[in-house]
Every structure is written in structure tokens, then in C-alpha cells.
Amino acid sequence: MRFFTFGITSFAVAVAVAIATPVTVEVDLTSVLDVDLAETNAFGAPLAPWMSGSRPGWYYGNHPERYPYLWCLKGWLCKLLWWFPHVIQCPKPPHFPPKPPTSDGYTQTFRNLTGATQASDYLTYGLVDTIKDCKTMCNSVSGCKFVNTYNDVNGKDGSTKLTCSLYTKCHTSSDATNTGGQTQPDGSVNFIRNSDGWCKK
Ligand SMILES: *[C@@H]1O[C@H](CO)[C@@H](O)[C@H](O)[C@H]1NC(C)=O
């Protein structure tokens, strides 16, 4: 009983101190997550896809077990990222009931090429399950106007599923010049398949 009373008292004191003197707690997200997901670091993918040693910065999809080395933009991590407005954010879940099907706001500029977009307005890239997920990511990144989805066969870290790279300007097939050709640590050489471009209107 005595201990109980002591506990309540110290709690009250702690609250009083907290109200009287606001305390700023600085948390270094980079050291917590062991990766820099800030906008200034291309949201975790500072090396663009065509650069040697590049790797995806994030994964947005339903199969995090396939990418244990990437932070999956779902669940509890979204709540943590929300406190850090300059890092990548999780897309907001869709509102239900869904509206009747309308345009998603994107126009396809090329399809099924063997080259990925290579351009200086690169924002970030990661992995996704579907083209729709890539567009959803673009909608959640400020300034994003263009998505390029492709299969990076023999690519880094098994990123053969679907790579999603984001740009601030729209691009046509003429910029789809990254055809792979990077030798991987295991000696294989990557190449690009099913490259699609989508411009946000
Ligand atoms: C995409 O292009 C390849 C050749 O590069 C072809 O074999 C394949 O059928 C095409 N896929 C679609 C869906 O058009």
C-alpha cells in the first residue's frame, strides 16, 4: 500500500514537471531504422536504378517476407514515419466504399519495353507488387509526376518482381535507356523486361 502511494505521487510530480518545462526529444530515425529514408537521400535509394551498387529504398506491398532487407511501408512503421514529415510516407489507405471505377489519373506513355527510364529528375525507387501500388506510391510522394515499372531480371537483391521508380517529370520511350548490363556479385548480368511508363495528368 505504501509503495502504491509512492508510485502515484511520483507520477503526479512527473506530470507537473512535464507541463512546466516542455522537453524536446530528438529522435534520430536513421539510427533507429538503420537506413536514411529522408527526401534528401532519395527516400532511401540515393543511387538511381542505373547506377552501380544501387538498391531499392523501400517496399510497398503485401509480401514483406519476400524482401526481409527492405522496410515495408505498411503497419506500425507508417505510424513511426508519420512523425518525420521529410521521410518517405506510407500511402493512405483508400476510403471505402470505393467510388465507381474512373480514371486513376495516369496516362500510359510506353509499354513492355526492355529499357527502364534514366533521367535526372529521379526521385526514388523501391519494390511493389503491382503497377497500381506504384501509382499509389507516386501519389504519396510530393512532386511525383511519373512512374516507371519494370522487372529487373537478375537485378540487385532479387528485385525481379516489380521495380517502381519515380520521377518529377513525364517521360516517353526515348528516355527508357537503362537496359541493364550491370554485373551482379554472383556474376549474372541484369536486364530489363516489361518496362511501362505512366504519366500523371
Ligand atoms: C512484351 O514483349 C516481349 C518481347 O520483348 C514479348 O515476348 C511479350 O509477349 C510482350 N508482352 C506483352 C504483354 O505484350
PDB file of C-alpha atoms and ligand atoms in Angstrom:
ATOM      1  CA  MET A   1       0.000   0.000   0.000  1.00  0.00           C
ATOM      2  CA  ARG A   2       2.774   2.300   0.875  1.00  0.00           C
ATOM      3  CA  PHE A   3       4.565   1.536  -2.376  1.00  0.00           C
ATOM      4  CA  PHE A   4       1.342   2.212  -4.275  1.00  0.00           C
ATOM      5  CA  THR A   5       1.043   5.678  -2.730  1.00  0.00           C
ATOM      6  CA  PHE A   6       4.633   6.454  -3.564  1.00  0.00           C
ATOM      7  CA  GLY A   7       4.046   5.436  -7.185  1.00  0.00           C
ATOM      8  CA  ILE A   8       1.058   7.758  -7.612  1.00  0.00           C
ATOM      9  CA  THR A   9       2.933  10.683  -6.070  1.00  0.00           C
ATOM     10  CA  SER A  10       5.932  10.377  -8.324  1.00  0.00           C
ATOM     11  CA  PHE A  11       3.665  10.138 -11.354  1.00  0.00           C
ATOM     12  CA  ALA A  12       1.944  13.392 -10.356  1.00  0.00           C
ATOM     13  CA  VAL A  13       5.297  15.100  -9.913  1.00  0.00           C
ATOM     14  CA  ALA A  14       6.478  13.866 -13.268  1.00  0.00           C
ATOM     15  CA  VAL A  15       3.382  15.267 -14.990  1.00  0.00           C
ATOM     16  CA  ALA A  16       3.749  18.609 -13.233  1.00  0.00           C
ATOM     17  CA  VAL A  17       7.363  18.902 -14.376  1.00  0.00           C
ATOM     18  CA  ALA A  18       6.461  17.924 -17.916  1.00  0.00           C
ATOM     19  CA  ILE A  19       3.795  20.648 -18.122  1.00  0.00           C
ATOM     20  CA  ALA A  20       6.026  23.301 -16.589  1.00  0.00           C
ATOM     21  CA  THR A  21       9.040  22.682 -18.835  1.00  0.00           C
ATOM     22  CA  PRO A  22       8.346  21.436 -22.332  1.00  0.00           C
ATOM     23  CA  VAL A  23      11.015  18.954 -23.318  1.00  0.00           C
ATOM     24  CA  THR A  24      12.113  18.443 -26.884  1.00  0.00           C
ATOM     25  CA  VAL A  25      13.035  14.867 -27.571  1.00  0.00           C
ATOM     26  CA  GLU A  26      15.078  14.437 -30.687  1.00  0.00           C
ATOM     27  CA  VAL A  27      14.980  11.012 -32.208  1.00  0.00           C
ATOM     28  CA  ASP A  28      17.364  10.143 -34.988  1.00  0.00           C
ATOM     29  CA  LEU A  29      15.208   7.996 -37.236  1.00  0.00           C
ATOM     30  CA  THR A  30      18.204   6.958 -39.305  1.00  0.00           C
ATOM     31  CA  SER A  31      19.847   5.289 -36.350  1.00  0.00           C
ATOM     32  CA  VAL A  32      16.568   3.665 -35.292  1.00  0.00           C
ATOM     33  CA  LEU A  33      15.855   2.136 -38.716  1.00  0.00           C
ATOM     34  CA  ASP A  34      19.492   1.810 -39.844  1.00  0.00           C
ATOM     35  CA  VAL A  35      18.567   3.435 -43.171  1.00  0.00           C
ATOM     36  CA  ASP A  36      18.122   7.064 -44.230  1.00  0.00           C
ATOM     37  CA  LEU A  37      14.605   7.356 -45.699  1.00  0.00           C
ATOM     38  CA  ALA A  38      14.763  11.146 -45.984  1.00  0.00           C
ATOM     39  CA  GLU A  39      13.830  13.073 -49.111  1.00  0.00           C
ATOM     40  CA  THR A  40      17.414  14.389 -49.187  1.00  0.00           C
ATOM     41  CA  ASN A  41      18.569  10.777 -49.551  1.00  0.00           C
ATOM     42  CA  ALA A  42      16.115   9.952 -52.382  1.00  0.00           C
ATOM     43  CA  PHE A  43      13.907   8.320 -49.736  1.00  0.00           C
ATOM     44  CA  GLY A  44      16.397   5.544 -49.082  1.00  0.00           C
ATOM     45  CA  ALA A  45      17.578   4.926 -52.664  1.00  0.00           C
ATOM     46  CA  PRO A  46      20.306   7.563 -53.198  1.00  0.00           C
ATOM     47  CA  LEU A  47      21.773   5.686 -56.147  1.00  0.00           C
ATOM     48  CA  ALA A  48      19.373   5.751 -59.126  1.00  0.00           C
ATOM     49  CA  PRO A  49      18.485   2.362 -60.638  1.00  0.00           C
ATOM     50  CA  TRP A  50      21.022   2.614 -63.472  1.00  0.00           C
ATOM     51  CA  MET A  51      23.950   3.276 -61.123  1.00  0.00           C
ATOM     52  CA  SER A  52      26.342   0.611 -59.985  1.00  0.00           C
ATOM     53  CA  GLY A  53      25.664  -0.576 -56.439  1.00  0.00           C
ATOM     54  CA  SER A  54      22.147   0.849 -56.441  1.00  0.00           C
ATOM     55  CA  ARG A  55      19.413  -0.816 -54.417  1.00  0.00           C
ATOM     56  CA  PRO A  56      15.726  -0.152 -53.758  1.00  0.00           C
ATOM     57  CA  GLY A  57      14.889   2.115 -50.852  1.00  0.00           C
ATOM     58  CA  TRP A  58      11.572   0.636 -49.713  1.00  0.00           C
ATOM     59  CA  TYR A  59       8.885  -1.946 -50.408  1.00  0.00           C
ATOM     60  CA  TYR A  60       5.148  -1.265 -50.652  1.00  0.00           C
ATOM     61  CA  GLY A  61       3.031  -4.395 -50.939  1.00  0.00           C
ATOM     62  CA  ASN A  62       1.548  -7.394 -49.213  1.00  0.00           C
ATOM     63  CA  HIS A  63       4.557  -9.719 -49.144  1.00  0.00           C
ATOM     64  CA  PRO A  64       7.176  -8.270 -46.792  1.00  0.00           C
ATOM     65  CA  GLU A  65       8.530 -11.783 -46.232  1.00  0.00           C
ATOM     66  CA  ARG A  66       9.927 -11.691 -49.782  1.00  0.00           C
ATOM     67  CA  TYR A  67      12.036  -8.621 -49.016  1.00  0.00           C
ATOM     68  CA  PRO A  68      13.354  -9.031 -45.468  1.00  0.00           C
ATOM     69  CA  TYR A  69      16.116  -6.500 -46.199  1.00  0.00           C
ATOM     70  CA  LEU A  70      13.696  -3.668 -47.086  1.00  0.00           C
ATOM     71  CA  TRP A  71      11.422  -1.614 -44.846  1.00  0.00           C
ATOM     72  CA  CYS A  72       7.834  -2.389 -45.802  1.00  0.00           C
ATOM     73  CA  LEU A  73       5.608   0.700 -45.931  1.00  0.00           C
ATOM     74  CA  LYS A  74       2.738  -0.901 -44.034  1.00  0.00           C
ATOM     75  CA  GLY A  75       1.628  -1.361 -40.432  1.00  0.00           C
ATOM     76  CA  TRP A  76       3.418   0.102 -37.410  1.00  0.00           C
ATOM     77  CA  LEU A  77       6.227   1.644 -39.458  1.00  0.00           C
ATOM     78  CA  CYS A  78       3.673   4.040 -41.022  1.00  0.00           C
ATOM     79  CA  LYS A  79       2.860   5.475 -37.592  1.00  0.00           C
ATOM     80  CA  LEU A  80       6.532   5.996 -36.856  1.00  0.00           C
ATOM     81  CA  LEU A  81       7.260   7.625 -40.238  1.00  0.00           C
ATOM     82  CA  TRP A  82       4.303   9.978 -39.761  1.00  0.00           C
ATOM     83  CA  TRP A  83       6.304  11.811 -37.080  1.00  0.00           C
ATOM     84  CA  PHE A  84       9.078  12.532 -39.590  1.00  0.00           C
ATOM     85  CA  PRO A  85       7.490  14.540 -42.429  1.00  0.00           C
ATOM     86  CA  HIS A  86      10.650  14.654 -44.546  1.00  0.00           C
ATOM     87  CA  VAL A  87      10.970  10.893 -44.930  1.00  0.00           C
ATOM     88  CA  ILE A  88       9.026   8.553 -47.200  1.00  0.00           C
ATOM     89  CA  GLN A  89       5.413   8.178 -46.061  1.00  0.00           C
ATOM     90  CA  CYS A  90       3.057   5.234 -46.349  1.00  0.00           C
ATOM     91  CA  PRO A  91       0.230   5.807 -48.822  1.00  0.00           C
ATOM     92  CA  LYS A  92      -3.054   6.469 -47.076  1.00  0.00           C
ATOM     93  CA  PRO A  93      -5.463   3.518 -47.185  1.00  0.00           C
ATOM     94  CA  PRO A  94      -8.286   4.024 -49.707  1.00  0.00           C
ATOM     95  CA  HIS A  95     -11.602   5.321 -48.441  1.00  0.00           C
ATOM     96  CA  PHE A  96     -14.478   2.877 -48.513  1.00  0.00           C
ATOM     97  CA  PRO A  97     -16.874   2.352 -50.123  1.00  0.00           C
ATOM     98  CA  PRO A  98     -14.812   2.833 -53.284  1.00  0.00           C
ATOM     99  CA  LYS A  99     -16.051   5.175 -55.950  1.00  0.00           C
ATOM    100  CA  PRO A 100     -17.234   3.628 -59.202  1.00  0.00           C
ATOM    101  CA  PRO A 101     -14.263   2.905 -61.471  1.00  0.00           C
ATOM    102  CA  THR A 102     -12.905   6.041 -63.044  1.00  0.00           C
ATOM    103  CA  SER A 103      -9.558   7.025 -64.468  1.00  0.00           C
ATOM    104  CA  ASP A 104      -6.714   6.684 -61.977  1.00  0.00           C
ATOM    105  CA  GLY A 105      -5.222   9.930 -63.319  1.00  0.00           C
ATOM    106  CA  TYR A 106      -2.352   8.292 -65.211  1.00  0.00           C
ATOM    107  CA  THR A 107      -1.779   8.029 -68.936  1.00  0.00           C
ATOM    108  CA  GLN A 108       0.499   5.326 -70.281  1.00  0.00           C
ATOM    109  CA  THR A 109       3.398   6.743 -72.298  1.00  0.00           C
ATOM    110  CA  PHE A 110       5.112   3.433 -73.203  1.00  0.00           C
ATOM    111  CA  ARG A 111       4.665  -0.245 -72.552  1.00  0.00           C
ATOM    112  CA  ASN A 112       6.588  -3.506 -72.425  1.00  0.00           C
ATOM    113  CA  LEU A 113       9.993  -2.081 -73.278  1.00  0.00           C
ATOM    114  CA  THR A 114      13.368  -3.645 -72.479  1.00  0.00           C
ATOM    115  CA  GLY A 115      14.704  -0.359 -71.095  1.00  0.00           C
ATOM    116  CA  ALA A 116      13.927   1.494 -67.868  1.00  0.00           C
ATOM    117  CA  THR A 117      13.712   5.277 -67.576  1.00  0.00           C
ATOM    118  CA  GLN A 118      17.032   7.012 -66.956  1.00  0.00           C
ATOM    119  CA  ALA A 119      16.666  10.716 -66.231  1.00  0.00           C
ATOM    120  CA  SER A 120      17.942  13.440 -63.930  1.00  0.00           C
ATOM    121  CA  ASP A 121      14.564  14.153 -62.310  1.00  0.00           C
ATOM    122  CA  TYR A 122      14.793  10.830 -60.474  1.00  0.00           C
ATOM    123  CA  LEU A 123      13.078  10.888 -57.058  1.00  0.00           C
ATOM    124  CA  THR A 124      13.359   7.426 -55.510  1.00  0.00           C
ATOM    125  CA  TYR A 125      12.697   3.788 -56.237  1.00  0.00           C
ATOM    126  CA  GLY A 126      11.521   0.706 -54.428  1.00  0.00           C
ATOM    127  CA  LEU A 127       9.713  -2.564 -54.968  1.00  0.00           C
ATOM    128  CA  VAL A 128       5.967  -3.135 -55.286  1.00  0.00           C
ATOM    129  CA  ASP A 129       3.523  -5.962 -56.028  1.00  0.00           C
ATOM    130  CA  THR A 130       1.508  -4.240 -58.765  1.00  0.00           C
ATOM    131  CA  ILE A 131       1.552  -1.241 -61.119  1.00  0.00           C
ATOM    132  CA  LYS A 132      -1.376   0.136 -59.113  1.00  0.00           C
ATOM    133  CA  ASP A 133       0.770   0.047 -55.952  1.00  0.00           C
ATOM    134  CA  CYS A 134       3.485   2.013 -57.763  1.00  0.00           C
ATOM    135  CA  LYS A 135       0.988   4.704 -58.762  1.00  0.00           C
ATOM    136  CA  THR A 136      -0.248   4.794 -55.172  1.00  0.00           C
ATOM    137  CA  MET A 137       3.332   5.369 -54.008  1.00  0.00           C
ATOM    138  CA  CYS A 138       3.755   8.182 -56.537  1.00  0.00           C
ATOM    139  CA  ASN A 139       0.581   9.797 -55.219  1.00  0.00           C
ATOM    140  CA  SER A 140       2.104   9.833 -51.728  1.00  0.00           C
ATOM    141  CA  VAL A 141       5.457  11.375 -52.725  1.00  0.00           C
ATOM    142  CA  SER A 142       5.410  15.143 -53.109  1.00  0.00           C
ATOM    143  CA  GLY A 143       6.261  16.286 -56.646  1.00  0.00           C
ATOM    144  CA  CYS A 144       5.927  12.845 -58.218  1.00  0.00           C
ATOM    145  CA  LYS A 145       4.574  13.003 -61.789  1.00  0.00           C
ATOM    146  CA  PHE A 146       5.779   9.816 -63.430  1.00  0.00           C
ATOM    147  CA  VAL A 147       6.126   6.150 -62.594  1.00  0.00           C
ATOM    148  CA  ASN A 148       8.234   3.570 -64.385  1.00  0.00           C
ATOM    149  CA  THR A 149       7.548  -0.075 -63.506  1.00  0.00           C
ATOM    150  CA  TYR A 150       9.678  -2.945 -64.765  1.00  0.00           C
ATOM    151  CA  ASN A 151      11.151  -6.317 -63.987  1.00  0.00           C
ATOM    152  CA  ASP A 152      14.844  -6.069 -63.221  1.00  0.00           C
ATOM    153  CA  VAL A 153      15.847  -9.593 -64.185  1.00  0.00           C
ATOM    154  CA  ASN A 154      18.980 -10.737 -62.307  1.00  0.00           C
ATOM    155  CA  GLY A 155      18.742  -7.391 -60.516  1.00  0.00           C
ATOM    156  CA  LYS A 156      20.021  -6.401 -57.152  1.00  0.00           C
ATOM    157  CA  ASP A 157      18.762  -8.229 -54.104  1.00  0.00           C
ATOM    158  CA  GLY A 158      16.333 -10.370 -56.057  1.00  0.00           C
ATOM    159  CA  SER A 159      14.321  -7.374 -57.189  1.00  0.00           C
ATOM    160  CA  THR A 160      12.848  -9.322 -60.094  1.00  0.00           C
ATOM    161  CA  LYS A 161       9.250  -8.822 -59.000  1.00  0.00           C
ATOM    162  CA  LEU A 162       8.380  -5.258 -59.868  1.00  0.00           C
ATOM    163  CA  THR A 163      10.612  -2.246 -59.549  1.00  0.00           C
ATOM    164  CA  CYS A 164       8.839   1.082 -59.100  1.00  0.00           C
ATOM    165  CA  SER A 165      10.873   4.186 -59.876  1.00  0.00           C
ATOM    166  CA  LEU A 166       9.506   7.698 -59.513  1.00  0.00           C
ATOM    167  CA  TYR A 167      10.251  10.956 -61.349  1.00  0.00           C
ATOM    168  CA  THR A 168       9.104  14.558 -61.184  1.00  0.00           C
ATOM    169  CA  LYS A 169       8.552  14.895 -64.961  1.00  0.00           C
ATOM    170  CA  CYS A 170       6.852  12.717 -67.532  1.00  0.00           C
ATOM    171  CA  HIS A 171       8.972  10.569 -69.821  1.00  0.00           C
ATOM    172  CA  THR A 172       8.481   8.742 -73.073  1.00  0.00           C
ATOM    173  CA  SER A 173      10.186   5.703 -74.562  1.00  0.00           C
ATOM    174  CA  SER A 174      13.087   7.914 -75.651  1.00  0.00           C
ATOM    175  CA  ASP A 175      14.346   8.064 -72.034  1.00  0.00           C
ATOM    176  CA  ALA A 176      13.928   4.324 -71.458  1.00  0.00           C
ATOM    177  CA  THR A 177      17.638   3.836 -71.981  1.00  0.00           C
ATOM    178  CA  ASN A 178      18.658   1.793 -68.928  1.00  0.00           C
ATOM    179  CA  THR A 179      18.738  -1.683 -70.404  1.00  0.00           C
ATOM    180  CA  GLY A 180      20.654  -3.226 -67.516  1.00  0.00           C
ATOM    181  CA  GLY A 181      24.058  -4.714 -68.183  1.00  0.00           C
ATOM    182  CA  GLN A 182      25.291  -4.446 -64.605  1.00  0.00           C
ATOM    183  CA  THR A 183      27.256  -7.453 -63.477  1.00  0.00           C
ATOM    184  CA  GLN A 184      25.947  -8.718 -60.141  1.00  0.00           C
ATOM    185  CA  PRO A 185      28.064 -10.105 -57.276  1.00  0.00           C
ATOM    186  CA  ASP A 186      27.170 -13.645 -58.416  1.00  0.00           C
ATOM    187  CA  GLY A 187      28.404 -12.920 -61.959  1.00  0.00           C
ATOM    188  CA  SER A 188      24.991 -12.679 -63.609  1.00  0.00           C
ATOM    189  CA  VAL A 189      24.123  -9.601 -65.665  1.00  0.00           C
ATOM    190  CA  ASN A 190      20.818  -7.826 -65.174  1.00  0.00           C
ATOM    191  CA  PHE A 191      18.408  -6.903 -67.928  1.00  0.00           C
ATOM    192  CA  ILE A 192      15.043  -5.109 -68.066  1.00  0.00           C
ATOM    193  CA  ARG A 193      11.688  -6.565 -69.065  1.00  0.00           C
ATOM    194  CA  ASN A 194       8.100  -5.281 -69.139  1.00  0.00           C
ATOM    195  CA  SER A 195       9.038  -1.646 -68.652  1.00  0.00           C
ATOM    196  CA  ASP A 196       5.937   0.569 -68.579  1.00  0.00           C
ATOM    197  CA  GLY A 197       5.725   4.361 -68.206  1.00  0.00           C
ATOM    198  CA  TRP A 198       2.800   6.229 -66.671  1.00  0.00           C
ATOM    199  CA  CYS A 199       2.388   9.987 -66.641  1.00  0.00           C
ATOM    200  CA  LYS A 200       0.202  11.661 -64.041  1.00  0.00           C
ATOM    201  CA  LYS A 201      -2.061  14.295 -65.545  1.00  0.00           C
TER     202      LYS A 201
HETATM  203  C1  LIG B   1       6.374  -7.973 -74.249  1.00  0.00           C
HETATM  204  O1  LIG B   1       7.469  -8.011 -75.124  1.00  0.00           O
HETATM  205  C2  LIG B   1       8.056  -9.294 -75.262  1.00  0.00           C
HETATM  206  C3  LIG B   1       9.267  -9.157 -76.151  1.00  0.00           C
HETATM  207  O2  LIG B   1      10.174  -8.284 -75.568  1.00  0.00           O
HETATM  208  C4  LIG B   1       7.041 -10.270 -75.805  1.00  0.00           C
HETATM  209  O3  LIG B   1       7.586 -11.558 -75.879  1.00  0.00           O
HETATM  210  C5  LIG B   1       5.805 -10.284 -74.895  1.00  0.00           C
HETATM  211  O4  LIG B   1       4.802 -11.105 -75.443  1.00  0.00           O
HETATM  212  C6  LIG B   1       5.279  -8.893 -74.708  1.00  0.00           C
HETATM  213  N1  LIG B   1       4.218  -8.898 -73.707  1.00  0.00           N
HETATM  214  C7  LIG B   1       3.090  -8.244 -73.883  1.00  0.00           C
HETATM  215  C8  LIG B   1       2.108  -8.365 -72.763  1.00  0.00           C
HETATM  216  O5  LIG B   1       2.860  -7.589 -74.876  1.00  0.00           O
END
